[in-house]
Tab-separated table of C-alpha atoms and ligand atoms in Angstrom:
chain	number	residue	atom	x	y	z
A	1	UNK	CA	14.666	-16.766	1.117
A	2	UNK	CA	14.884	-13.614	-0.663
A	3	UNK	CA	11.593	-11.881	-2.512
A	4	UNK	CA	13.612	-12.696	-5.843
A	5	UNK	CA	13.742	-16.425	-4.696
A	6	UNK	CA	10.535	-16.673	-3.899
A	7	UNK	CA	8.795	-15.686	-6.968
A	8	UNK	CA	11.107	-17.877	-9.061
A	9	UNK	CA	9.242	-20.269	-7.305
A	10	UNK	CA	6.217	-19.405	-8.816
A	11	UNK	CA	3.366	-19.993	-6.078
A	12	UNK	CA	1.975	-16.652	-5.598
A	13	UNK	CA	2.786	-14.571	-2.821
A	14	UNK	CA	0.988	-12.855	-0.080
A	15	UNK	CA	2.223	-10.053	1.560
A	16	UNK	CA	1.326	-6.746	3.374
A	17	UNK	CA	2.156	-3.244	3.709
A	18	UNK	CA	2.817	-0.899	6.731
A	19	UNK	CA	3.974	2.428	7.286
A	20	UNK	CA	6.221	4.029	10.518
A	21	UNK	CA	4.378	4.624	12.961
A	22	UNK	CA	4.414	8.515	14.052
A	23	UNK	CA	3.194	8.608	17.762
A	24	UNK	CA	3.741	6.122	21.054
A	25	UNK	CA	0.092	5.390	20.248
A	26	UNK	CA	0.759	4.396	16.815
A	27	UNK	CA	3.640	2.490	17.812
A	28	UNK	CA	1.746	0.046	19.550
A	29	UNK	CA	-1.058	-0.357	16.927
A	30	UNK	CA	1.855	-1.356	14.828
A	31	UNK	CA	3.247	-3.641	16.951
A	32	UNK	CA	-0.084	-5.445	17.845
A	33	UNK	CA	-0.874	-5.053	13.377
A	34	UNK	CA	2.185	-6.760	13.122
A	35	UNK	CA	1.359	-9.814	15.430
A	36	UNK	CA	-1.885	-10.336	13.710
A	37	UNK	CA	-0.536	-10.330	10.501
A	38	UNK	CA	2.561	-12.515	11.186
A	39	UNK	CA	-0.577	-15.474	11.600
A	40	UNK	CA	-1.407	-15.575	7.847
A	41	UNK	CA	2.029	-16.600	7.076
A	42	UNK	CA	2.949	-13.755	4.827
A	43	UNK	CA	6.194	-14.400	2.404
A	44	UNK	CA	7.537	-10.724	3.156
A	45	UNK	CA	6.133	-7.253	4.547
A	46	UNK	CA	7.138	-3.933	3.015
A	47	UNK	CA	8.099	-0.883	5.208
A	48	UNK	CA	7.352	2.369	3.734
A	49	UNK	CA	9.873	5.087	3.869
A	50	UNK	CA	9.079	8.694	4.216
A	51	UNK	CA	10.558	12.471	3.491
A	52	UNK	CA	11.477	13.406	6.919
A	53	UNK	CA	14.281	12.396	9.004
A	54	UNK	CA	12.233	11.342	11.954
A	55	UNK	CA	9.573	8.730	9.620
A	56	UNK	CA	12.857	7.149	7.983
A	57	UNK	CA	14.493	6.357	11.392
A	58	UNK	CA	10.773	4.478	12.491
A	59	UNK	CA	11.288	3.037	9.213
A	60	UNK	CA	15.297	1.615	9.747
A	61	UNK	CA	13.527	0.484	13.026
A	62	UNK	CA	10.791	-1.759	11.837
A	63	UNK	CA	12.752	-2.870	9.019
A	64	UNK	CA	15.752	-3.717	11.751
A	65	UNK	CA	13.213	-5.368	14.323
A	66	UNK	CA	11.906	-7.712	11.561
A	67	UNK	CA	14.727	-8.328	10.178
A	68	UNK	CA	16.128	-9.619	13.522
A	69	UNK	CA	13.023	-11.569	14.866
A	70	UNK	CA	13.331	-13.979	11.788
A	71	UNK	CA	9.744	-14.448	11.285
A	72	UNK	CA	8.910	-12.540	8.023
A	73	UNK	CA	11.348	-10.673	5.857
A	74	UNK	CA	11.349	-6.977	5.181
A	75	UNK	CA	11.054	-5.436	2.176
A	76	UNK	CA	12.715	-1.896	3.030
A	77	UNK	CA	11.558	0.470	0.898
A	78	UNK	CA	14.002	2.828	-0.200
A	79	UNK	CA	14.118	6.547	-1.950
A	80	UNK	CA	16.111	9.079	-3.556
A	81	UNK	CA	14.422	12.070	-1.559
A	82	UNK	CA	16.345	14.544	0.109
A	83	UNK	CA	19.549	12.604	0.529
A	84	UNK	CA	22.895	13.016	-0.896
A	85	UNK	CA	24.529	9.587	-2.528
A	86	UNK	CA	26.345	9.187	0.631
A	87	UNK	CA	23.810	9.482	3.075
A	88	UNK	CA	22.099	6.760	0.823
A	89	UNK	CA	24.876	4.778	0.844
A	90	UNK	CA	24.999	4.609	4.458
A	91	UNK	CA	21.679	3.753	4.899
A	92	UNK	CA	21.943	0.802	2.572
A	93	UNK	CA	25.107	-0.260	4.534
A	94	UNK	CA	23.423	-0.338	7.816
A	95	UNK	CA	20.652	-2.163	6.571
A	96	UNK	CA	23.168	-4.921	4.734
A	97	UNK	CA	24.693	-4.913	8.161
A	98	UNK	CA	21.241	-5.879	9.720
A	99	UNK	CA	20.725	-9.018	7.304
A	100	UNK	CA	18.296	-6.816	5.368
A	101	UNK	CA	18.421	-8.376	1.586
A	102	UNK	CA	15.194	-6.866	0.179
A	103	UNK	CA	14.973	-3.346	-1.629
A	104	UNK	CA	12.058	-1.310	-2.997
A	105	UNK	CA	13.806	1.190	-5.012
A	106	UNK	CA	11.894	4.434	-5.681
A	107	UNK	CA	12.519	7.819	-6.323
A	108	UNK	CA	9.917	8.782	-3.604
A	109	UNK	CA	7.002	11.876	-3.373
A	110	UNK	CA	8.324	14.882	-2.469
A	111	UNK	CA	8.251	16.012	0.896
A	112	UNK	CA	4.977	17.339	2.183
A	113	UNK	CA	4.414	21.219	1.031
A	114	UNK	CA	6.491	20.724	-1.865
A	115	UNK	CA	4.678	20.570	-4.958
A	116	UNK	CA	7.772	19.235	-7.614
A	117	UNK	CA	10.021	16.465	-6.830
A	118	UNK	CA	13.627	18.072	-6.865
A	119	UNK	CA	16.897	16.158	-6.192
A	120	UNK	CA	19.532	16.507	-3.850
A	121	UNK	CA	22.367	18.047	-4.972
A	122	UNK	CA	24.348	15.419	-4.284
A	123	UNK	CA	21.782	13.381	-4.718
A	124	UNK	CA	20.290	10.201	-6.984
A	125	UNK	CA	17.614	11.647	-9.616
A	126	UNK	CA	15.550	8.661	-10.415
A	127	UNK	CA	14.940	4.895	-9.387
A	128	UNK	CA	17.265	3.206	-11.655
A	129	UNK	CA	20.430	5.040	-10.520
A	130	UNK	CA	19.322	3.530	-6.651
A	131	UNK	CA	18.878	0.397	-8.535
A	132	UNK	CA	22.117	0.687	-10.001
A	133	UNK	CA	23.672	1.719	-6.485
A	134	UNK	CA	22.114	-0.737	-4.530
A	135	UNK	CA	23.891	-3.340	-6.597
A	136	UNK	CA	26.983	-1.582	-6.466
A	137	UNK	CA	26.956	-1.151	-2.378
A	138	UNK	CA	25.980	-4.739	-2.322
A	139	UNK	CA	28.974	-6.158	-4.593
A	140	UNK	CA	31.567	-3.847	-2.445
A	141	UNK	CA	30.408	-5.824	0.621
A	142	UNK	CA	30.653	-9.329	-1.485
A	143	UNK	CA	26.812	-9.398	-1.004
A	144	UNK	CA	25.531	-11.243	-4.927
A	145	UNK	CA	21.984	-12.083	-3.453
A	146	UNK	CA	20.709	-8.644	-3.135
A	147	UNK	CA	16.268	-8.998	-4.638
A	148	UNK	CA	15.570	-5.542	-5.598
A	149	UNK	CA	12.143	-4.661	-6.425
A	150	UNK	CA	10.736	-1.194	-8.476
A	151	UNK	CA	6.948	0.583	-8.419
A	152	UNK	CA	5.316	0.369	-11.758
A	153	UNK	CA	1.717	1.807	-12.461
A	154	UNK	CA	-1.427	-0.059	-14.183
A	155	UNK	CA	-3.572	3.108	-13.837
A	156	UNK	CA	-1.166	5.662	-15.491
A	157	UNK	CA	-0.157	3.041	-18.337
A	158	UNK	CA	-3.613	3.126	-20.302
A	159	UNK	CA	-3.174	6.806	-20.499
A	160	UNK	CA	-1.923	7.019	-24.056
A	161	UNK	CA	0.173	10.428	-23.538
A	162	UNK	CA	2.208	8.003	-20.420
A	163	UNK	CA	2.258	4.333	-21.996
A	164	UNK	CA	5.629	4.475	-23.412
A	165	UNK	CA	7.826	6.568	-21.007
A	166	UNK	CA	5.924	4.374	-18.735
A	167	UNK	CA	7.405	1.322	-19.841
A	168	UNK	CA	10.676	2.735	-21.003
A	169	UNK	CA	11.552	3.569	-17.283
A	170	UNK	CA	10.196	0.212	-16.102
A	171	UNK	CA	12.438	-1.088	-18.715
A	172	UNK	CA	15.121	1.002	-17.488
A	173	UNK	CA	14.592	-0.230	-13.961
A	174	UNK	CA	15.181	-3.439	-15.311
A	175	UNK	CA	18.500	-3.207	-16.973
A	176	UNK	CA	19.674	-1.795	-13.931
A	177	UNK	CA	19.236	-4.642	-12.092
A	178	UNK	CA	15.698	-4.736	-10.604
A	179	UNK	CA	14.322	-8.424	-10.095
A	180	UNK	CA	10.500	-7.588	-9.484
A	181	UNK	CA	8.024	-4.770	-9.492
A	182	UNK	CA	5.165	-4.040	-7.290
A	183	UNK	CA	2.272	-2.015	-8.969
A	184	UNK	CA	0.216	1.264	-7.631
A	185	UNK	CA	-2.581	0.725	-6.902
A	186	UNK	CA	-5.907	0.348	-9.404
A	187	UNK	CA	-9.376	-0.976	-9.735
A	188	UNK	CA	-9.132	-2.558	-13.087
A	189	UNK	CA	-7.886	-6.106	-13.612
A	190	UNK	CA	-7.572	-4.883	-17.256
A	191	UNK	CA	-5.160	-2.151	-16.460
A	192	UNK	CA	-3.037	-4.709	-14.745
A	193	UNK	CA	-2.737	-7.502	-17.965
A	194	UNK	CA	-2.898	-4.650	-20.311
A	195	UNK	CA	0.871	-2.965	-18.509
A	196	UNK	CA	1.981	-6.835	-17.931
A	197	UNK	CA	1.340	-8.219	-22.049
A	198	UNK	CA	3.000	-4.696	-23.219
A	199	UNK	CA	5.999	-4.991	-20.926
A	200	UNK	CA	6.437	-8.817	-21.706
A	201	UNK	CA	6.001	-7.557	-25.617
A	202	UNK	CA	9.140	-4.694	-24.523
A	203	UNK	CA	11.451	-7.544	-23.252
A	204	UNK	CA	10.451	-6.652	-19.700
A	205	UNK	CA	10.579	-10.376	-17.864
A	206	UNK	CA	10.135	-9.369	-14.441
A	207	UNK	CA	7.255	-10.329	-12.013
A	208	UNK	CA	4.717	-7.632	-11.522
A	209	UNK	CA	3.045	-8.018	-8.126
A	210	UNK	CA	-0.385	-6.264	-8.116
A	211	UNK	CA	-0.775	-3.915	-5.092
A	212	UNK	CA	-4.156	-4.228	-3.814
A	213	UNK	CA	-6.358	-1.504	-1.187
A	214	UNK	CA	-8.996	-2.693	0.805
A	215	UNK	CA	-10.845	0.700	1.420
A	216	UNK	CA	-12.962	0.605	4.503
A	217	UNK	CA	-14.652	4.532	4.801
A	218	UNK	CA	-15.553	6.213	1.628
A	219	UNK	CA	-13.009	9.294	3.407
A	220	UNK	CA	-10.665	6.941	3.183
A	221	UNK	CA	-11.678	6.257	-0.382
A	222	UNK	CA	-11.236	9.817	-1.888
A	223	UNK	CA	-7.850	10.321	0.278
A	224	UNK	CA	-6.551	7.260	-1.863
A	225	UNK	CA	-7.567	8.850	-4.939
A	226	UNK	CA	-5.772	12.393	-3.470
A	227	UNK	CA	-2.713	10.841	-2.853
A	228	UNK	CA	-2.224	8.159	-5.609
A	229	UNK	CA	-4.051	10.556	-8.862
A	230	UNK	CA	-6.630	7.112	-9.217
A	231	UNK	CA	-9.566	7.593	-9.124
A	232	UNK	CA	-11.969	5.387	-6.621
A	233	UNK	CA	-14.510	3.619	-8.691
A	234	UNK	CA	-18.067	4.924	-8.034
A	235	UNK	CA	-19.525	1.756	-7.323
A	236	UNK	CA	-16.965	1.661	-4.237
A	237	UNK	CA	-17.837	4.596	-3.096
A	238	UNK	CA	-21.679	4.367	-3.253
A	239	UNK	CA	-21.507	1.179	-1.350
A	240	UNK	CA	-18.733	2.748	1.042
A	241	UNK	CA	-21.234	5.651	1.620
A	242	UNK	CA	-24.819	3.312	1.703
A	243	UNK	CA	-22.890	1.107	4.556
A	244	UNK	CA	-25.098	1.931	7.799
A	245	UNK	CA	-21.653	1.284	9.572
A	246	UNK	CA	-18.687	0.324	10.248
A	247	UNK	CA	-18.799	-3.711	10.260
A	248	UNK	CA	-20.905	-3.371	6.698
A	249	UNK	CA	-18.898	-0.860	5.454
A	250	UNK	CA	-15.779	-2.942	5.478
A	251	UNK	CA	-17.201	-6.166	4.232
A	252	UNK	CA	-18.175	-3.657	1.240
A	253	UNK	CA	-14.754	-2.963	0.994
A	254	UNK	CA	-13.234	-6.246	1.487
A	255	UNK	CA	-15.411	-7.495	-0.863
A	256	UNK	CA	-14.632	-4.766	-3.992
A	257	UNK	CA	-10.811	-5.996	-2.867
A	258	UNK	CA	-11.570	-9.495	-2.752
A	259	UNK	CA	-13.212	-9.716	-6.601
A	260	UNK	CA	-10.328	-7.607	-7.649
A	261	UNK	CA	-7.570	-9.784	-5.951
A	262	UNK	CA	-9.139	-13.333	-7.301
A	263	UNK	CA	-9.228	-11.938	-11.074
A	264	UNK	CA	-5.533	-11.040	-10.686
A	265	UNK	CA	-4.750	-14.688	-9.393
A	266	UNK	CA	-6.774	-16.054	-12.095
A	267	UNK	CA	-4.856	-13.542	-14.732
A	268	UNK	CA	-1.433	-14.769	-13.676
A	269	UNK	CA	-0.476	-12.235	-10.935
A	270	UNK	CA	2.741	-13.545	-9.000
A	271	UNK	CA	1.523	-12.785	-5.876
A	272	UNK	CA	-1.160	-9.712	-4.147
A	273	UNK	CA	0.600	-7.097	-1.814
A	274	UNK	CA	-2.417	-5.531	0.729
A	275	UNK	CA	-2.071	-2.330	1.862
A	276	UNK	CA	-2.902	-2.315	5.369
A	277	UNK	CA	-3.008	1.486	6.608
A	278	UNK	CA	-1.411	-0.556	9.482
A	279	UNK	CA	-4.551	-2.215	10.979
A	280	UNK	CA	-5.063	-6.020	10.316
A	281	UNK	CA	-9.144	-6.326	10.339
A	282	UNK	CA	-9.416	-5.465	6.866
A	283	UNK	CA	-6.492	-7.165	5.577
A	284	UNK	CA	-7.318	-10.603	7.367
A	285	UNK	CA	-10.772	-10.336	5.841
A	286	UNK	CA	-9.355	-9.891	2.397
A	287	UNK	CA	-6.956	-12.619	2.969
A	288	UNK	CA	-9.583	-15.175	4.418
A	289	UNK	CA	-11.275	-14.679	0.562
A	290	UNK	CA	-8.122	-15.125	-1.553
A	291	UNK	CA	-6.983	-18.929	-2.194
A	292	UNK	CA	-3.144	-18.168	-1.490
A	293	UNK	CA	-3.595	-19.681	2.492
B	301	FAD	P1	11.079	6.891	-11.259
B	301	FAD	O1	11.075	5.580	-11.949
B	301	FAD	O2	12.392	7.526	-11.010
B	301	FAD	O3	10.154	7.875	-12.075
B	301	FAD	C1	9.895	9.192	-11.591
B	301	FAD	C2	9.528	10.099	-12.757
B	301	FAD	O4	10.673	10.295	-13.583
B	301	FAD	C3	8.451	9.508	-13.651
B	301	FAD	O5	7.654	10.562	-14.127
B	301	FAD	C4	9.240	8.890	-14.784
B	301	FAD	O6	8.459	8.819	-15.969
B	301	FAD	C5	10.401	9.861	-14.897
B	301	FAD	N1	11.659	9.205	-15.356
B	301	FAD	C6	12.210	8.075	-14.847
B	301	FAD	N2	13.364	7.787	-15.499
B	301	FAD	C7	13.553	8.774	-16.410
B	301	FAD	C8	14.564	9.065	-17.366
B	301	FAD	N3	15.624	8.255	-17.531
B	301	FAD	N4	14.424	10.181	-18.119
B	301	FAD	C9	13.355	11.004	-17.984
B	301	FAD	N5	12.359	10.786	-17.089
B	301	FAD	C10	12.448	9.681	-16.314
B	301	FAD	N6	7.087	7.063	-2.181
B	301	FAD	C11	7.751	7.358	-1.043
B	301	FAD	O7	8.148	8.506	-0.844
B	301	FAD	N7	8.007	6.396	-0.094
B	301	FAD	C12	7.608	5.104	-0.262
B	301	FAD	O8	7.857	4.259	0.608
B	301	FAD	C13	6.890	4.749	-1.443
B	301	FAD	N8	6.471	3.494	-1.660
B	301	FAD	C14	5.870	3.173	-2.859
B	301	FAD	C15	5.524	1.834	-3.120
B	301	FAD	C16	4.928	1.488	-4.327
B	301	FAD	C17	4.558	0.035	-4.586
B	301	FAD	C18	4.667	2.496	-5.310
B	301	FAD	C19	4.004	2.136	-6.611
B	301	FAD	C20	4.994	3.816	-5.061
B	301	FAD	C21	5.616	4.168	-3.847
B	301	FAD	N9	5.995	5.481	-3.577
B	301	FAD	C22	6.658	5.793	-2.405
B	301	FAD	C23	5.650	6.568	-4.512
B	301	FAD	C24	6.730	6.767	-5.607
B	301	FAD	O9	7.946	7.146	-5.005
B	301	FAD	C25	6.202	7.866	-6.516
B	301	FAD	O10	5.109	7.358	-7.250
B	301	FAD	C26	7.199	8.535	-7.433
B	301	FAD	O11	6.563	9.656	-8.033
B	301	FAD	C27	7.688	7.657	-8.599
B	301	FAD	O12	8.592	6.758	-8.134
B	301	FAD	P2	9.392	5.781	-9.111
B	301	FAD	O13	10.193	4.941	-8.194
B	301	FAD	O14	8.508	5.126	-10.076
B	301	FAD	O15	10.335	6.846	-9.850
């Protein structure tokens, strides 16, 4: 069943988050991530997909391996970063090829050392158009059941100066063709039904499933906060920092994740996507506390 499919179903979804693995060593962290994770029953995993050449073919690979086990589906992420419209093409072919029938459709972060995002040439500029081409690659190979999923972003969306280009694109998205949307992530259960009552007030129908970080080390914490632009709440980080170690550390952690998760369920959310930094503990922990298995 396709990610579209399911959340027409309306039971809410559980599912998790990895990145490729970059070393032998991470390879088999993965692998052994993956096994754990496979026993909560998860309705789909998402495969991130990087800059460089060498991350995206790790990526094809995980994407490929799960998509021919038949135990979970993938949800290949996809970007517009670095890559002519052909190379894209291809990519999107071989994954069609594989059975692969679930698309994240970004525009991507630009590669590391580069401060601006700048297209390819040849390239796609933004995550509509790869929207708009994945449905067009699709229908050339007869393929009508493509689920094609976009990022949208709680945290940026109360920012006054961003709310409406901010739903414009996610509106764009839309139109295109996009069937769900998973979120960035944030602390706020306000931020979330605040983006989700304004886009349903825009005409925007499509689920919006709340990504959610356990954070286990307060470094872990402020690296988040680097890399996303949200800021870690306080209160997590004071209890990240008070925890004497490890074990308490990520219970604080799991349990920050845990509130947040439940209000979500409780707002409406279709489903909670975990972010896993590829290592199950924290993830099963969080999942033992939600009431979706
Ligand atoms: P877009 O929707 O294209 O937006 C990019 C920028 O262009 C925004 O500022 C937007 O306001 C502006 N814009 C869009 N359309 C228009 C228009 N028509 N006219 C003018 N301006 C416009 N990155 C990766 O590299 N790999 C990943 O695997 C990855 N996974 C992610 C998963 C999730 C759930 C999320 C939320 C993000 C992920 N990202 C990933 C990061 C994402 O690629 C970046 O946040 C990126 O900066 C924005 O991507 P987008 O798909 O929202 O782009």
């Amino acid at each position: 069943m396709t990610i579209r499919e399911l959340l027409s179903a309306r039971k809410p979804t559980l599912s998790y988050e990895l990145f490729p693995p970059r070393t032998p060593a991470a390879e088999s962290t993965l692998e052994a991530t993956m096994r754990m994770l496979v026993d909560t029953d998860p309705d789909f995993i998402s495969i991130t997909y990087g800059a460089a050449g060498a991350t995206r073919d790790t990526s094809r690979g995980v994407v490929q391996k799960l998509a021919s086990s038949h135990t979970i589906p993938p949800l290949a992420h996809l970007t517009c970063v670095d890559q002519s419209r052909d190379e894209v093409i291809q990519v999107i072919e071989e994954y069609l090829e594989e059975g692969v029938l679930d698309f994240l459709a970004l525009r991507g972060d630009p590669p590391a050392g580069q401060a601006d995002w700048q297209p390819h040439p040849d390239g796609l500029r933004y995550a509509h158009e790869l929207v708009t081409l994945l449905r067009q690659v699709a229908h050339a190979h007869g393929i009508d059941n493509l689920s094609i999923g976009v990022a949208a972003f709680p945290a940026q969306h109360v920012l006054p100066q961003w709310r409406d280009q901010g739903l414009q694109v996610l509106r764009s998205k839309q139109d295109a063709g996009a069937d769900f949307a998973i979120t960035q992530v944030f602390y706020d259960i306000g931020h979330y039904t605040s983006l989700v009552e304004d886009a349903r007030a825009e005409g925007i129908t499509i689920p919006i499933i709340p990504e959610v970080m356990p954070l286990v080390t307060a470094q872990r914490a402020h690296r988040a906060a680097q890399i996303t632009g949200v800021a870690t709440p306080a209160e997590i980080i004071a209890d990240l920092e008070a925890a004497e170690d490890n074990a308490t550390a990520r219970a604080a952690g799991v349990a920050h994740a845990a509130r947040l998760s439940c209000g979500l369920l409780d707002a409406g959310a279709p489903g909670i996507h975990v972010i896993t930094f590829n290592k199950h503990e924290a993830a099963m922990d969080l999942v033992t506390e939600l009431p979706l298995r």
